[in-house]
mmCIF file of C-alpha atoms in Angstrom:
data_model
loop_
_atom_site.group_PDB
_atom_site.id
_atom_site.type_symbol
_atom_site.label_atom_id
_atom_site.label_comp_id
_atom_site.label_asym_id
_atom_site.label_seq_id
_atom_site.Cartn_x
_atom_site.Cartn_y
_atom_site.Cartn_z
ATOM 1 C CA MET A 117 54.144 150.004 -99.554
ATOM 2 C CA SER A 118 55.650 153.062 -98.036
ATOM 3 C CA GLY A 119 55.544 153.730 -94.196
ATOM 4 C CA PRO A 120 57.422 156.018 -91.651
ATOM 5 C CA ARG A 121 60.344 153.600 -91.244
ATOM 6 C CA THR A 122 60.552 152.908 -95.168
ATOM 7 C CA SER A 123 60.525 156.739 -95.720
ATOM 8 C CA LEU A 124 63.131 157.422 -93.242
ATOM 9 C CA ALA A 125 65.670 154.698 -94.632
ATOM 10 C CA VAL A 126 65.267 155.987 -97.987
ATOM 11 C CA ALA A 127 65.774 159.517 -97.055
ATOM 12 C CA ALA A 128 68.882 158.451 -95.307
ATOM 13 C CA LEU A 129 70.329 156.649 -98.207
ATOM 14 C CA THR A 130 69.514 159.576 -100.581
ATOM 15 C CA MET A 131 71.294 161.885 -98.310
ATOM 16 C CA ALA A 132 73.980 159.945 -98.024
ATOM 17 C CA VAL A 133 74.687 159.712 -101.613
ATOM 18 C CA GLU A 134 73.905 163.352 -102.362
ATOM 19 C CA ASN A 135 76.108 164.597 -99.402
ATOM 20 C CA GLY A 136 78.917 162.153 -100.233
ATOM 21 C CA THR A 137 79.138 163.304 -103.808
ATOM 22 C CA VAL A 138 78.961 167.084 -102.882
ATOM 23 C CA MET A 139 81.772 166.492 -100.322
ATOM 24 C CA ALA A 140 83.944 164.503 -102.568
ATOM 25 C CA PHE A 141 84.810 167.696 -104.323
ATOM 26 C CA SER A 142 87.342 168.441 -101.245
ATOM 27 C CA VAL A 143 89.563 165.536 -102.544
ATOM 28 C CA LEU A 144 89.189 166.366 -106.337
ATOM 29 C CA TYR A 145 89.912 170.228 -105.381
ATOM 30 C CA LEU A 146 93.627 169.841 -105.701
ATOM 31 C CA PRO A 147 93.777 167.530 -108.673
ATOM 32 C CA LEU A 148 91.510 169.959 -110.456
ATOM 33 C CA VAL A 149 93.881 172.952 -109.417
ATOM 34 C CA ALA A 150 96.821 170.854 -111.197
ATOM 35 C CA GLU A 151 94.781 169.845 -114.022
ATOM 36 C CA PHE A 152 93.700 173.316 -115.103
ATOM 37 C CA GLY A 153 96.302 175.556 -113.890
ATOM 38 C CA GLU A 154 94.100 178.017 -112.321
ATOM 39 C CA GLY A 155 94.204 179.724 -108.749
ATOM 40 C CA ARG A 156 92.356 177.919 -105.685
ATOM 41 C CA GLY A 157 89.769 180.686 -105.796
ATOM 42 C CA MET A 158 88.956 180.061 -109.538
ATOM 43 C CA VAL A 159 88.763 176.467 -109.066
ATOM 44 C CA ALA A 160 86.791 176.460 -105.995
ATOM 45 C CA MET A 161 83.769 178.379 -108.127
ATOM 46 C CA VAL A 162 82.843 174.724 -109.349
ATOM 47 C CA GLN A 163 81.992 173.931 -105.745
ATOM 48 C CA SER A 164 80.451 177.288 -105.439
ATOM 49 C CA GLY A 165 78.088 176.582 -108.160
ATOM 50 C CA VAL A 166 76.979 173.250 -106.631
ATOM 51 C CA VAL A 167 76.545 174.825 -103.229
ATOM 52 C CA LEU A 168 74.844 177.931 -104.463
ATOM 53 C CA LEU A 169 72.103 175.885 -106.438
ATOM 54 C CA GLY A 170 71.828 173.699 -103.304
ATOM 55 C CA GLY A 171 70.475 176.513 -101.706
ATOM 56 C CA LEU A 172 68.712 178.612 -104.490
ATOM 57 C CA GLY A 173 67.117 175.432 -105.890
ATOM 58 C CA ALA A 174 65.796 174.766 -102.330
ATOM 59 C CA PRO A 175 62.359 176.732 -103.201
ATOM 60 C CA LEU A 176 61.980 174.980 -106.349
ATOM 61 C CA ALA A 177 62.594 171.498 -104.818
ATOM 62 C CA GLY A 178 60.012 172.360 -101.889
ATOM 63 C CA ALA A 179 57.363 173.406 -104.489
ATOM 64 C CA ALA A 180 57.963 170.332 -106.462
ATOM 65 C CA LEU A 181 57.866 168.339 -103.154
ATOM 66 C CA ASP A 182 54.480 169.521 -102.343
ATOM 67 C CA ARG A 183 53.023 169.300 -105.995
ATOM 68 C CA TRP A 184 54.397 166.245 -107.277
ATOM 69 C CA GLY A 185 55.609 164.192 -104.092
ATOM 70 C CA PRO A 186 59.168 162.946 -103.531
ATOM 71 C CA ARG A 187 59.482 160.261 -105.762
ATOM 72 C CA ARG A 188 59.537 161.901 -108.926
ATOM 73 C CA LEU A 189 61.582 164.733 -107.293
ATOM 74 C CA PHE A 190 64.400 162.627 -106.331
ATOM 75 C CA GLN A 191 64.447 160.308 -109.094
ATOM 76 C CA GLY A 192 64.548 163.217 -111.549
ATOM 77 C CA GLY A 193 67.298 164.970 -109.545
ATOM 78 C CA ALA A 194 69.564 161.943 -109.399
ATOM 79 C CA ALA A 195 69.432 161.465 -113.189
ATOM 80 C CA LEU A 196 70.032 165.086 -113.641
ATOM 81 C CA ALA A 197 73.074 165.034 -111.419
ATOM 82 C CA ALA A 198 74.368 161.834 -113.092
ATOM 83 C CA LEU A 199 74.131 163.423 -116.373
ATOM 84 C CA GLY A 200 76.144 166.664 -115.045
ATOM 85 C CA LEU A 201 78.837 164.459 -113.537
ATOM 86 C CA LEU A 202 79.364 162.424 -116.648
ATOM 87 C CA TRP A 203 79.673 165.642 -118.816
ATOM 88 C CA ALA A 204 82.146 166.884 -116.076
ATOM 89 C CA SER A 205 84.389 163.857 -116.609
ATOM 90 C CA GLN A 206 84.868 164.800 -120.455
ATOM 91 C CA VAL A 207 85.416 168.541 -120.359
ATOM 92 C CA GLN A 208 88.758 170.103 -121.138
ATOM 93 C CA SER A 209 88.550 173.521 -119.932
ATOM 94 C CA LEU A 210 87.720 175.353 -116.634
ATOM 95 C CA PRO A 211 84.476 177.194 -117.742
ATOM 96 C CA TRP A 212 82.951 173.953 -119.053
ATOM 97 C CA LEU A 213 83.748 172.159 -115.839
ATOM 98 C CA VAL A 214 81.881 174.963 -114.067
ATOM 99 C CA LEU A 215 78.839 174.510 -116.286
ATOM 100 C CA ALA A 216 78.787 170.643 -116.156
ATOM 101 C CA TYR A 217 79.691 170.090 -112.531
ATOM 102 C CA GLY A 218 78.657 173.442 -110.864
ATOM 103 C CA VAL A 219 75.529 173.932 -112.620
ATOM 104 C CA VAL A 220 74.005 170.786 -114.187
ATOM 105 C CA ALA A 221 75.086 168.440 -111.492
ATOM 106 C CA GLY A 222 74.670 171.066 -108.859
ATOM 107 C CA ALA A 223 70.990 171.529 -109.963
ATOM 108 C CA GLY A 224 70.384 167.677 -109.708
ATOM 109 C CA LEU A 225 71.937 167.403 -106.337
ATOM 110 C CA SER A 226 70.007 170.369 -105.081
ATOM 111 C CA PHE A 227 66.655 168.258 -105.607
ATOM 112 C CA LEU A 228 68.241 165.489 -103.617
ATOM 113 C CA ALA A 229 69.420 167.758 -100.872
ATOM 114 C CA SER A 230 68.725 167.307 -97.038
ATOM 115 C CA GLN A 231 65.953 169.979 -96.852
ATOM 116 C CA PRO A 232 63.230 168.178 -98.961
ATOM 117 C CA ASN A 233 64.127 164.726 -97.409
ATOM 118 C CA MET A 234 64.082 166.189 -93.778
ATOM 119 C CA VAL A 235 60.594 167.772 -94.584
ATOM 120 C CA VAL A 236 59.356 164.274 -95.867
ATOM 121 C CA VAL A 237 60.573 162.539 -92.638
ATOM 122 C CA ALA A 238 59.238 165.294 -90.362
ATOM 123 C CA GLN A 239 55.840 164.755 -91.853
ATOM 124 C CA TRP A 240 55.845 161.284 -90.955
ATOM 125 C CA PHE A 241 56.899 161.680 -87.357
ATOM 126 C CA PRO A 242 54.954 164.904 -86.341
ATOM 127 C CA ARG A 243 55.698 164.382 -82.660
ATOM 128 C CA ARG A 244 59.175 163.737 -82.738
ATOM 129 C CA ARG A 245 60.394 165.814 -85.513
ATOM 130 C CA ALA A 246 63.920 166.635 -84.548
ATOM 131 C CA GLN A 247 64.754 163.203 -83.363
ATOM 132 C CA ALA A 248 63.471 161.494 -86.666
ATOM 133 C CA ILE A 249 65.107 164.426 -88.764
ATOM 134 C CA ALA A 250 68.412 163.353 -86.759
ATOM 135 C CA LEU A 251 67.945 159.766 -87.394
ATOM 136 C CA ALA A 252 67.518 160.268 -91.199
ATOM 137 C CA ASP A 253 70.323 162.632 -91.328
ATOM 138 C CA LEU A 254 72.565 159.813 -90.225
ATOM 139 C CA GLY A 255 72.809 159.101 -93.926
ATOM 140 C CA THR A 256 74.764 162.423 -94.450
ATOM 141 C CA PRO A 257 77.687 161.603 -92.448
ATOM 142 C CA ALA A 258 77.537 158.020 -93.491
ATOM 143 C CA GLY A 259 77.825 159.004 -97.122
ATOM 144 C CA VAL A 260 80.862 161.352 -96.414
ATOM 145 C CA PHE A 261 82.595 158.795 -94.424
ATOM 146 C CA LEU A 262 82.308 156.413 -97.394
ATOM 147 C CA LEU A 263 82.394 158.425 -100.440
ATOM 148 C CA VAL A 264 85.224 160.883 -99.495
ATOM 149 C CA PRO A 265 88.105 158.390 -98.764
ATOM 150 C CA LEU A 266 86.615 156.363 -101.628
ATOM 151 C CA THR A 267 87.001 159.147 -104.161
ATOM 152 C CA GLN A 268 90.610 159.714 -102.884
ATOM 153 C CA LEU A 269 91.473 156.151 -103.529
ATOM 154 C CA LEU A 270 89.745 156.463 -106.952
ATOM 155 C CA VAL A 271 91.655 159.755 -107.643
ATOM 156 C CA ASP A 272 95.061 158.285 -106.803
ATOM 157 C CA ARG A 273 94.473 155.021 -108.905
ATOM 158 C CA LEU A 274 92.053 156.127 -111.690
ATOM 159 C CA GLY A 275 92.179 159.835 -111.910
ATOM 160 C CA TRP A 276 89.398 162.494 -111.083
ATOM 161 C CA ARG A 277 87.588 161.903 -114.479
ATOM 162 C CA THR A 278 86.861 158.188 -113.865
ATOM 163 C CA SER A 279 86.030 159.299 -110.222
ATOM 164 C CA LEU A 280 83.274 161.516 -111.267
ATOM 165 C CA GLN A 281 81.903 158.690 -113.684
ATOM 166 C CA ILE A 282 81.691 156.142 -110.644
ATOM 167 C CA LEU A 283 79.897 159.011 -108.454
ATOM 168 C CA ALA A 284 77.453 159.222 -111.383
ATOM 169 C CA ALA A 285 76.769 155.209 -111.457
ATOM 170 C CA LEU A 286 76.183 155.570 -107.731
ATOM 171 C CA LEU A 287 73.324 158.028 -108.150
ATOM 172 C CA VAL A 288 71.761 155.902 -111.131
ATOM 173 C CA VAL A 289 72.146 152.512 -109.315
ATOM 174 C CA LEU A 290 71.110 153.536 -105.595
ATOM 175 C CA VAL A 291 69.096 156.581 -105.529
ATOM 176 C CA ILE A 292 66.704 156.206 -108.311
ATOM 177 C CA PRO A 293 65.766 152.563 -107.478
ATOM 178 C CA ALA A 294 65.318 153.401 -103.634
ATOM 179 C CA ASN A 295 63.166 156.249 -104.055
ATOM 180 C CA ALA A 296 60.490 154.216 -106.010
ATOM 181 C CA LEU A 297 59.509 153.609 -102.419
ATOM 182 C CA GLN A 298 59.479 157.121 -101.145
ATOM 183 C CA ARG A 299 56.145 158.647 -100.424
ATOM 184 C CA GLN A 300 54.573 161.387 -98.244
ATOM 185 C CA PRO A 301 51.966 160.688 -95.626
ATOM 186 C CA PRO A 302 48.450 160.815 -96.995
ATOM 187 C CA ALA A 303 47.721 164.069 -94.846
ATOM 188 C CA ALA A 304 50.282 165.826 -96.331
ATOM 189 C CA ALA A 305 48.654 166.280 -99.840
ATOM 190 C CA PRO A 306 48.454 169.913 -100.658
ATOM 191 C CA ALA A 307 45.342 171.908 -101.359
ATOM 192 C CA VAL A 308 45.278 174.152 -104.569
ATOM 193 C CA GLY A 309 46.519 177.522 -103.831
ATOM 194 C CA ALA A 310 47.544 176.707 -100.196
ATOM 195 C CA GLY A 311 51.441 177.197 -100.858
ATOM 196 C CA ALA A 312 51.253 180.888 -102.161
ATOM 197 C CA ARG A 313 48.945 181.864 -99.027
ATOM 198 C CA SER A 314 50.863 180.125 -96.552
ATOM 199 C CA LEU A 315 54.106 181.473 -97.976
ATOM 200 C CA ARG A 316 53.236 184.921 -97.867
ATOM 201 C CA THR A 317 51.827 184.399 -94.332
ATOM 202 C CA ALA A 318 55.072 183.003 -93.242
ATOM 203 C CA LEU A 319 57.074 185.731 -94.775
ATOM 204 C CA ARG A 320 55.650 188.207 -92.601
ATOM 205 C CA THR A 321 56.978 186.368 -89.275
ATOM 206 C CA PRO A 322 60.266 187.266 -87.758
ATOM 207 C CA THR A 323 60.765 183.678 -87.409
ATOM 208 C CA PHE A 324 61.203 182.978 -91.013
ATOM 209 C CA TRP A 325 63.757 185.568 -91.351
ATOM 210 C CA TRP A 326 65.826 184.571 -88.401
ATOM 211 C CA LEU A 327 65.964 180.948 -89.656
ATOM 212 C CA ALA A 328 67.050 182.175 -93.038
ATOM 213 C CA LEU A 329 69.746 183.922 -91.523
ATOM 214 C CA LEU A 330 70.844 180.985 -89.609
ATOM 215 C CA ARG A 331 70.999 178.897 -92.610
ATOM 216 C CA PHE A 332 73.142 181.612 -94.492
ATOM 217 C CA PHE A 333 75.895 181.801 -91.798
ATOM 218 C CA ALA A 334 75.633 177.967 -91.211
ATOM 219 C CA GLY A 335 76.466 177.663 -95.014
ATOM 220 C CA LEU A 336 79.163 179.891 -94.889
ATOM 221 C CA GLY A 337 80.848 178.766 -91.850
ATOM 222 C CA PHE A 338 80.732 175.012 -92.324
ATOM 223 C CA THR A 339 80.971 174.970 -96.207
ATOM 224 C CA LEU A 340 84.375 177.114 -96.001
ATOM 225 C CA VAL A 341 85.978 174.342 -93.657
ATOM 226 C CA ASN A 342 84.471 171.454 -95.300
ATOM 227 C CA THR A 343 85.806 172.643 -98.723
ATOM 228 C CA HIS A 344 89.265 173.590 -97.682
ATOM 229 C CA ALA A 345 89.888 171.483 -94.703
ATOM 230 C CA VAL A 346 91.785 168.715 -96.726
ATOM 231 C CA ALA A 347 93.646 171.322 -98.574
ATOM 232 C CA ALA A 348 94.641 172.898 -95.260
ATOM 233 C CA ALA A 349 95.770 169.680 -93.627
ATOM 234 C CA VAL A 350 97.887 168.614 -96.821
ATOM 235 C CA GLY A 351 99.451 172.311 -96.513
ATOM 236 C CA ALA A 352 100.482 171.588 -93.110
ATOM 237 C CA GLY A 353 102.189 168.378 -94.014
ATOM 238 C CA ILE A 354 99.410 165.613 -93.536
ATOM 239 C CA PRO A 355 99.465 162.907 -96.631
ATOM 240 C CA PRO A 356 96.449 163.406 -98.840
ATOM 241 C CA LEU A 357 95.066 160.030 -97.884
ATOM 242 C CA GLN A 358 95.118 160.608 -94.183
ATOM 243 C CA ALA A 359 93.826 164.364 -94.519
ATOM 244 C CA ALA A 360 90.806 162.739 -96.837
ATOM 245 C CA ALA A 361 90.171 159.824 -94.149
ATOM 246 C CA ALA A 362 90.196 162.767 -91.301
ATOM 247 C CA LEU A 363 87.447 164.793 -93.318
ATOM 248 C CA GLY A 364 85.332 161.491 -93.402
ATOM 249 C CA SER A 365 85.998 160.631 -89.694
ATOM 250 C CA VAL A 366 84.396 164.140 -88.893
ATOM 251 C CA SER A 367 81.252 162.530 -90.320
ATOM 252 C CA VAL A 368 81.538 159.409 -88.259
ATOM 253 C CA VAL A 369 81.942 161.707 -85.187
ATOM 254 C CA SER A 370 78.887 163.628 -86.206
ATOM 255 C CA LEU A 371 76.677 160.658 -85.984
ATOM 256 C CA GLY A 372 76.658 161.151 -82.122
ATOM 257 C CA GLY A 373 76.429 164.841 -82.593
ATOM 258 C CA ARG A 374 73.307 164.721 -84.923
ATOM 259 C CA LEU A 375 71.434 162.480 -82.593
ATOM 260 C CA GLY A 376 72.258 164.561 -79.444
ATOM 261 C CA VAL A 377 71.324 167.939 -81.087
ATOM 262 C CA GLY A 378 68.140 166.027 -82.217
ATOM 263 C CA TRP A 379 67.537 165.075 -78.632
ATOM 264 C CA LEU A 380 68.337 168.410 -77.123
ATOM 265 C CA ALA A 381 66.281 170.388 -79.436
ATOM 266 C CA ASP A 382 63.128 168.349 -78.763
ATOM 267 C CA ARG A 383 63.631 168.764 -75.213
ATOM 268 C CA LEU A 384 65.343 172.298 -74.373
ATOM 269 C CA GLY A 385 64.467 173.997 -77.555
ATOM 270 C CA PRO A 386 66.594 174.838 -80.597
ATOM 271 C CA ALA A 387 68.678 177.877 -79.251
ATOM 272 C CA PRO A 388 70.401 175.841 -76.119
ATOM 273 C CA ALA A 389 70.763 172.910 -78.634
ATOM 274 C CA LEU A 390 72.406 174.879 -81.322
ATOM 275 C CA THR A 391 74.557 176.869 -78.897
ATOM 276 C CA VAL A 392 76.135 173.630 -77.285
ATOM 277 C CA SER A 393 76.561 172.401 -80.841
ATOM 278 C CA TYR A 394 78.226 175.376 -82.215
ATOM 279 C CA SER A 395 80.521 175.801 -79.307
ATOM 280 C CA SER A 396 82.198 172.431 -80.107
ATOM 281 C CA GLY A 397 82.382 173.517 -83.764
ATOM 282 C CA LEU A 398 84.159 176.580 -82.814
ATOM 283 C CA ALA A 399 86.762 174.512 -80.843
ATOM 284 C CA GLY A 400 87.247 172.500 -83.667
ATOM 285 C CA ILE A 401 87.837 175.407 -86.030
ATOM 286 C CA GLY A 402 90.486 176.567 -83.405
ATOM 287 C CA CYS A 403 92.020 173.264 -83.728
ATOM 288 C CA LEU A 404 92.541 173.397 -87.450
ATOM 289 C CA GLY A 405 94.153 176.532 -87.139
ATOM 290 C CA ALA A 406 96.550 175.184 -84.651
ATOM 291 C CA LEU A 407 97.289 172.442 -87.195
ATOM 292 C CA VAL A 408 97.783 174.971 -90.000
ATOM 293 C CA ALA A 409 100.214 176.796 -87.714
ATOM 294 C CA THR A 410 102.151 173.812 -86.179
ATOM 295 C CA GLY A 411 101.681 170.751 -88.418
ATOM 296 C CA ARG A 412 101.219 168.499 -85.488
ATOM 297 C CA TRP A 413 98.960 165.651 -86.220
ATOM 298 C CA GLU A 414 97.503 165.746 -82.668
ATOM 299 C CA TRP A 415 95.600 169.163 -83.604
ATOM 300 C CA LEU A 416 93.908 167.364 -86.832
ATOM 301 C CA ALA A 417 92.671 164.560 -84.298
ATOM 302 C CA ALA A 418 91.189 167.212 -82.150
ATOM 303 C CA PHE A 419 89.433 168.904 -85.016
ATOM 304 C CA VAL A 420 87.794 165.767 -86.024
ATOM 305 C CA GLY A 421 86.505 165.540 -82.482
ATOM 306 C CA PHE A 422 85.088 168.908 -81.819
ATOM 307 C CA TYR A 423 84.241 170.017 -85.311
ATOM 308 C CA GLY A 424 82.422 166.614 -86.059
ATOM 309 C CA LEU A 425 79.977 166.967 -83.057
ATOM 310 C CA ALA A 426 78.891 170.397 -84.652
ATOM 311 C CA GLN A 427 78.581 168.816 -88.266
ATOM 312 C CA GLY A 428 75.021 168.798 -89.587
ATOM 313 C CA SER A 429 73.432 170.146 -86.520
ATOM 314 C CA SER A 430 72.089 173.429 -88.391
ATOM 315 C CA GLY A 431 69.897 171.666 -90.866
ATOM 316 C CA ILE A 432 68.636 169.534 -88.062
ATOM 317 C CA VAL A 433 67.489 172.273 -85.723
ATOM 318 C CA ALA A 434 66.439 175.009 -88.349
ATOM 319 C CA THR A 435 64.376 172.326 -90.237
ATOM 320 C CA ALA A 436 62.750 170.854 -87.115
ATOM 321 C CA ALA A 437 61.988 174.427 -85.921
ATOM 322 C CA ALA A 438 60.677 175.512 -89.603
ATOM 323 C CA THR A 439 58.344 172.508 -89.663
ATOM 324 C CA ALA A 440 56.991 173.241 -86.159
ATOM 325 C CA ALA A 441 56.384 176.777 -86.734
ATOM 326 C CA PHE A 442 54.998 176.355 -90.178
ATOM 327 C CA HIS A 443 53.416 172.973 -90.332
ATOM 328 C CA GLY A 444 50.829 172.590 -92.847
ATOM 329 C CA GLN A 445 50.176 171.849 -96.535
ATOM 330 C CA ALA A 446 52.882 174.422 -97.843
ATOM 331 C CA VAL A 447 55.924 173.165 -95.396
ATOM 332 C CA GLY A 448 57.866 172.295 -98.383
ATOM 333 C CA VAL A 449 57.639 175.492 -99.921
ATOM 334 C CA ILE A 450 58.228 177.417 -96.976
ATOM 335 C CA THR A 451 61.235 175.492 -95.423
ATOM 336 C CA GLY A 452 62.640 175.700 -99.197
ATOM 337 C CA TRP A 453 62.501 179.516 -99.038
ATOM 338 C CA ILE A 454 64.056 179.413 -95.556
ATOM 339 C CA ALA A 455 66.695 176.912 -97.080
ATOM 340 C CA VAL A 456 67.589 179.202 -99.974
ATOM 341 C CA ALA A 457 69.618 181.310 -97.706
ATOM 342 C CA SER A 458 71.996 178.607 -97.313
ATOM 343 C CA GLY A 459 73.067 178.665 -101.130
ATOM 344 C CA PRO A 460 74.905 182.042 -101.036
ATOM 345 C CA GLY A 461 76.288 181.481 -97.891
ATOM 346 C CA GLU A 462 77.821 178.068 -98.878
ATOM 347 C CA ALA A 463 79.072 179.707 -102.169
ATOM 348 C CA LEU A 464 80.560 182.452 -100.502
ATOM 349 C CA GLY A 465 82.426 179.967 -98.095
ATOM 350 C CA ALA A 466 83.602 177.740 -100.855
ATOM 351 C CA TRP A 467 85.031 180.529 -102.885
ATOM 352 C CA GLY A 468 86.055 183.015 -100.190
ATOM 353 C CA GLY A 469 88.188 180.233 -98.358
ATOM 354 C CA GLY A 470 90.156 179.828 -101.504
ATOM 355 C CA ALA A 471 90.348 183.561 -102.403
ATOM 356 C CA LEU A 472 91.369 184.589 -98.904
ATOM 357 C CA TYR A 473 94.298 181.977 -99.060
ATOM 358 C CA ASP A 474 95.237 183.366 -102.486
ATOM 359 C CA TRP A 475 95.142 186.845 -101.050
ATOM 360 C CA THR A 476 96.918 186.381 -97.670
ATOM 361 C CA GLY A 477 98.852 183.174 -98.470
ATOM 362 C CA GLY A 478 97.554 181.107 -95.941
ATOM 363 C CA TYR A 479 94.044 180.003 -94.213
ATOM 364 C CA ARG A 480 94.057 181.982 -90.990
ATOM 365 C CA ALA A 481 91.892 184.682 -92.267
ATOM 366 C CA ALA A 482 89.627 182.069 -93.947
ATOM 367 C CA LEU A 483 89.130 180.117 -90.550
ATOM 368 C CA GLY A 484 88.434 183.573 -88.456
ATOM 369 C CA LEU A 485 85.675 184.291 -91.130
ATOM 370 C CA SER A 486 84.172 180.620 -90.582
ATOM 371 C CA ALA A 487 84.175 181.144 -86.723
ATOM 372 C CA ALA A 488 82.429 184.673 -87.059
ATOM 373 C CA ALA A 489 79.730 183.075 -89.157
ATOM 374 C CA LEU A 490 78.968 180.268 -86.455
ATOM 375 C CA VAL A 491 79.010 182.973 -83.822
ATOM 376 C CA THR A 492 76.256 184.966 -85.878
ATOM 377 C CA GLY A 493 74.114 181.687 -86.436
ATOM 378 C CA VAL A 494 73.863 181.340 -82.559
ATOM 379 C CA ALA A 495 72.903 184.849 -82.418
ATOM 380 C CA ALA A 496 70.159 184.434 -85.248
ATOM 381 C CA ILE A 497 68.605 181.273 -83.425
ATOM 382 C CA TRP A 498 68.159 182.843 -80.046
ATOM 383 C CA GLN A 499 65.868 185.323 -81.864
ATOM 384 C CA VAL A 500 63.326 182.611 -82.786
ATOM 385 C CA ARG A 501 60.577 182.815 -80.471
ATOM 386 C CA ALA A 502 59.791 179.860 -78.164
ATOM 387 C CA ARG A 503 56.402 179.486 -79.041
ATOM 388 C CA ALA A 504 57.332 178.940 -82.925
ATOM 389 C CA TRP A 505 59.039 175.729 -81.560
ATOM 390 C CA THR A 506 55.637 174.284 -80.046
ATOM 391 C CA PRO A 507 54.550 171.103 -82.242
#
């Protein structure tokens, strides 16, 4: 029988496997560049497809969550993502890889993403939304910490094709059985027609659009760094396995950052909490820039510490604010339409980092773009009215 704790644990596991699989592209990136002989910007389009669908699929995932519940949504998503990864492991050209990995697997992963999982958890804990979301979201860094270095080991020993097959197996073996236990609380059952009416109301509020703007710039800034951090570190002279381990360590540090931003958001409100978190993220981006310029490993360690504290804060704050402002029978579809803005931002970040590298011969301009995106995100959250945060 599902209950609050079971729901939280299953959501954490689902987000762990989903986000670990998405982030594993960072260590598959350079082998794919070598395999297909294309520029970094072209190969990064694979990840652009994954993250674009992660955002654009959010309204569909939210509507499916409201109508069919989390069990069928998450199990179906895991099956589709596994199918896409298995197909991607067999392709022989970059366009087919974009279709199989970026589109098919990306669509399946979009149904497993943080947004619908966070909405389910928030519905079970209406009085402690941000803290409950933050606890469930601990699965996100745990998945990155485990799967990114694991994928690097698999790539080194077995190649990128077998690595994709193993990631597909994890989706089938872990996510599908676990979500047989996932449920929404009985009070969350939707009324016929409620989604459309509530969405129209939400679209007329400034809060909706400011939160969407936050999700766009958060997607741009963080995805750019997440996609290219390993390549930037390797280019600065860091061995590939150590670079992958550093990206995994970012997720370990983010455990404390996620809990901290959830605690601050419930007590101080979203804007102060996100400002503190993004300040640390900006410091981390500066440290990555210093690593690229100097090649000194001390800057990599500083990047892990500062950037890790900001990782994941955007989704926690934005989802908690949205479920508080728009709580009701259509919360899934409303938060899904807010989250749709993250897809174009993430796609732009993944592609833009590679394209700016190709155009300029380095990562300085790309890191500047990431920093500017975080600053804009802070400005957006301060426009969300305080009364929208009242549970």
